[in-house]
Coordinates of C-alpha atoms in Angstrom, one line a residue:
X6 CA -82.5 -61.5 328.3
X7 CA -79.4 -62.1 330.5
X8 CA -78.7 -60.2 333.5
X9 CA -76.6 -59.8 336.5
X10 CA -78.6 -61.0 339.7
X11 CA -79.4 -58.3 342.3
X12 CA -80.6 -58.4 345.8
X13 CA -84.0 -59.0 345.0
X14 CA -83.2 -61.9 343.0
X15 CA -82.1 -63.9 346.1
X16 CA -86.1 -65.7 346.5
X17 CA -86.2 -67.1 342.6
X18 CA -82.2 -68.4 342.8
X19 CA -82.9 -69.8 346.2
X20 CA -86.0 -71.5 344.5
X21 CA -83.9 -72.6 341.2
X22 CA -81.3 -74.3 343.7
X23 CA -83.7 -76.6 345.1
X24 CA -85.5 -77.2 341.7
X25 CA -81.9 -78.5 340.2
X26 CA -81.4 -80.2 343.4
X27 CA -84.7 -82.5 343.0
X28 CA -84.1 -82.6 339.5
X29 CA -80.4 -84.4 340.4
X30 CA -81.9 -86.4 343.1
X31 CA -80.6 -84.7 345.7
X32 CA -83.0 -82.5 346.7
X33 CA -82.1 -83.2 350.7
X34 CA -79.1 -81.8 350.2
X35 CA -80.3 -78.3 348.6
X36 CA -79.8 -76.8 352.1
X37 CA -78.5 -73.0 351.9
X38 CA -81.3 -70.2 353.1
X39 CA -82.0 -67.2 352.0
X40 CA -79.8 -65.5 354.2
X41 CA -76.9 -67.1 353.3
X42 CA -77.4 -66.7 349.5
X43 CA -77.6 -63.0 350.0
X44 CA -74.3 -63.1 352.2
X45 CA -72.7 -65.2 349.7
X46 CA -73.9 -63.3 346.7
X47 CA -73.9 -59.4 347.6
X48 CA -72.1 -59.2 351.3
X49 CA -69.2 -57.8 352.1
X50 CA -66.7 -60.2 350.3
X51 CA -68.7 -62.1 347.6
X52 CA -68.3 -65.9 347.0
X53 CA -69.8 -66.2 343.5
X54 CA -71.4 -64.7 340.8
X55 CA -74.9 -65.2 339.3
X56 CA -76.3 -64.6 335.7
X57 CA -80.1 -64.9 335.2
X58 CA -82.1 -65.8 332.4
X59 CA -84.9 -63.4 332.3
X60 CA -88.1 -64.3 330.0
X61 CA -88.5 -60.9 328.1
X62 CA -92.5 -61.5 327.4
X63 CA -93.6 -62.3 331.0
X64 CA -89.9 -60.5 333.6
X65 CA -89.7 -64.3 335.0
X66 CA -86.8 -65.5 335.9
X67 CA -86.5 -69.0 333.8
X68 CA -82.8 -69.8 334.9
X69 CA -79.9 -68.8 336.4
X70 CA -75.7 -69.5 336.1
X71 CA -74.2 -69.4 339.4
X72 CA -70.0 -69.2 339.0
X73 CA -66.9 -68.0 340.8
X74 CA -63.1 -67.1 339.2
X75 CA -60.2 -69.8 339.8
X76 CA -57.3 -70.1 339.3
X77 CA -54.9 -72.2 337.4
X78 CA -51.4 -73.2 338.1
X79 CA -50.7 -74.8 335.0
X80 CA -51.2 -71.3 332.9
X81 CA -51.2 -68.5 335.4
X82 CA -54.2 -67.1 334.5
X83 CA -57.5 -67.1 336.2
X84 CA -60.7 -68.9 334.9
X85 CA -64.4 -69.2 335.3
X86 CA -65.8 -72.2 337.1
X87 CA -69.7 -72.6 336.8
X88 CA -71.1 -73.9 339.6
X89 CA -74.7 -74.2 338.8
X90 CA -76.4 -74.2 335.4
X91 CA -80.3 -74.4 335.4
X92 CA -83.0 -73.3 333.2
X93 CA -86.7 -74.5 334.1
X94 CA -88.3 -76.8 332.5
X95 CA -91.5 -75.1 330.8
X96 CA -89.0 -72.6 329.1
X97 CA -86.1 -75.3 328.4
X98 CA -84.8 -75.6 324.4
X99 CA -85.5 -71.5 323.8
X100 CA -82.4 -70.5 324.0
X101 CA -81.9 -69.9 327.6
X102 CA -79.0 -72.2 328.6
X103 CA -76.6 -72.0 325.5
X104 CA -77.1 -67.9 326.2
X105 CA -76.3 -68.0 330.4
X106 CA -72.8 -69.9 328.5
X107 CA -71.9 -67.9 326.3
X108 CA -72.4 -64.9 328.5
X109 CA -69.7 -66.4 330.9
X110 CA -67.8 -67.0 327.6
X111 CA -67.6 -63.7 326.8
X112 CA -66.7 -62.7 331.0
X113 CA -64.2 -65.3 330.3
X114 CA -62.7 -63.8 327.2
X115 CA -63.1 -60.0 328.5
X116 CA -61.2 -60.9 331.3
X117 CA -58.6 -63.0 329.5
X118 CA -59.3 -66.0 331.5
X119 CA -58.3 -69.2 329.7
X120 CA -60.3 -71.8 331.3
X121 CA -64.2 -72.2 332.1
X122 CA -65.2 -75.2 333.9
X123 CA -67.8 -77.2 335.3
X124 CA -69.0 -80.5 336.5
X125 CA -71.8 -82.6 334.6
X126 CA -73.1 -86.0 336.2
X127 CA -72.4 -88.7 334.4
X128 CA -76.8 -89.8 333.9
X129 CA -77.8 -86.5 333.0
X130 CA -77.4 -87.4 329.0
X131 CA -79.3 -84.9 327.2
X132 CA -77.2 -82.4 329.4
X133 CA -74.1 -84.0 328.3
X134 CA -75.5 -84.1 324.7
X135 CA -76.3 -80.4 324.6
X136 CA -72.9 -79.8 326.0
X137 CA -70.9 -81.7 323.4
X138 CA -73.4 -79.4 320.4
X139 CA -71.4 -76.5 322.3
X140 CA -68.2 -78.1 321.1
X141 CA -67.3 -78.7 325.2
X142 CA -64.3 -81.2 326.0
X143 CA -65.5 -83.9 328.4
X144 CA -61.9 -84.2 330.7
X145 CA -63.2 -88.5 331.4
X146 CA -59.4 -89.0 333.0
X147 CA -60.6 -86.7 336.5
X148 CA -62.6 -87.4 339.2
X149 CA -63.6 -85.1 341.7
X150 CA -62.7 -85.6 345.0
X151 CA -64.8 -84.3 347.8
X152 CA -64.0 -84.0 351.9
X153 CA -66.8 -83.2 354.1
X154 CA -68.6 -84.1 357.3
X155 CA -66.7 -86.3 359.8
X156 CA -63.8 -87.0 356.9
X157 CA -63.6 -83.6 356.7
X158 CA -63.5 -83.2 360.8
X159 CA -60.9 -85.5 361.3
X160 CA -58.6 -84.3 358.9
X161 CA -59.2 -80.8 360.2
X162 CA -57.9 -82.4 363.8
X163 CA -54.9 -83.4 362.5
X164 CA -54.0 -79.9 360.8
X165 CA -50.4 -78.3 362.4
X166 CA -50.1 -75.0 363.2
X167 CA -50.0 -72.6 360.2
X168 CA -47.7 -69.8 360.2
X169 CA -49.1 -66.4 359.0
X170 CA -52.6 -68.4 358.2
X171 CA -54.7 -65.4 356.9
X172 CA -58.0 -65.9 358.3
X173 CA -61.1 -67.2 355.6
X174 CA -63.2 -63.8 353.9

């Protein structure tokens, strides 16, 4: 079964997180608290989205799809972009993952969103594998580009004044 998340949720996505995390060795820098899921999630002005993958026998949550709209430029429409796939391992090839897509497929195609994207690393192989089954179009001409910590500081130091900036929801 596929759901949206609720509030009571927050403990087993918080949990998922840092089991992705470890499983793409990074675990360190699985960092976000409960708290700030919840904000993020179900506060006043929601950052993302999350689907769960609920096994129907046992009520456990065996994954989750965390994703947010964008937007693109290039065809004026809005999009889906999936931040976080993960099912667990001991309920992995029963369906789980290929359903969390193509329930954002079919938010995408309600919506009449063009584009749903996301972000694979390059080792993960039988990811990438399972992904190209889906008929998905690996885009190997862009790298993403990432700013943060002192970079990020810097930069920010060097930012003029911005008229009319609205502030950051």
């Amino acid at each position: 079964m596929i759901r949206s998340a609720t509030t009571s949720d927050v403990a087993d996505i918080r949990a998922m997180i840092r089991e992705l995390a470890a499983y793409e060795r990074a675990a360190e820098q699985a960092r976000a608290t409960e708290e700030q899921l919840h904000d993020a999630l179900f506060g006043e002005h929601p950052a993302a989205s999350v689907l769960i993958a609920q096994d129907e026998n046992t009520g456990e949550a065996v994954g989750y799809a965390l994703w947010f709209p964008r937007f693109s430029t290039w065809t004026g429409t809005r999009g889906v972009h999936l931040e976080d796939l993960y099912v667990r391992p001991h309920a992995r090839g029963a369906g789980h993952g290929k359903a969390l897509l193509a329930a954002l497929a079919a938010i995408c195609r309600r919506n009449g969103y063009e584009r749903f994207e996301w972000w694979v690393l390059a080792w993960n192989e039988p990811t990438i594998a399972f992904y190209r089954s889906l008929g998905v179009e690996l885009l190997d001409e862009w790298t993403v580009c990432r700013l943060s910590g002192e970079p990020l500081k810097h930069l920010a130091a060097e930012a003029p004044a911005v008229v009319n900036q609205p502030s950051a929801s």
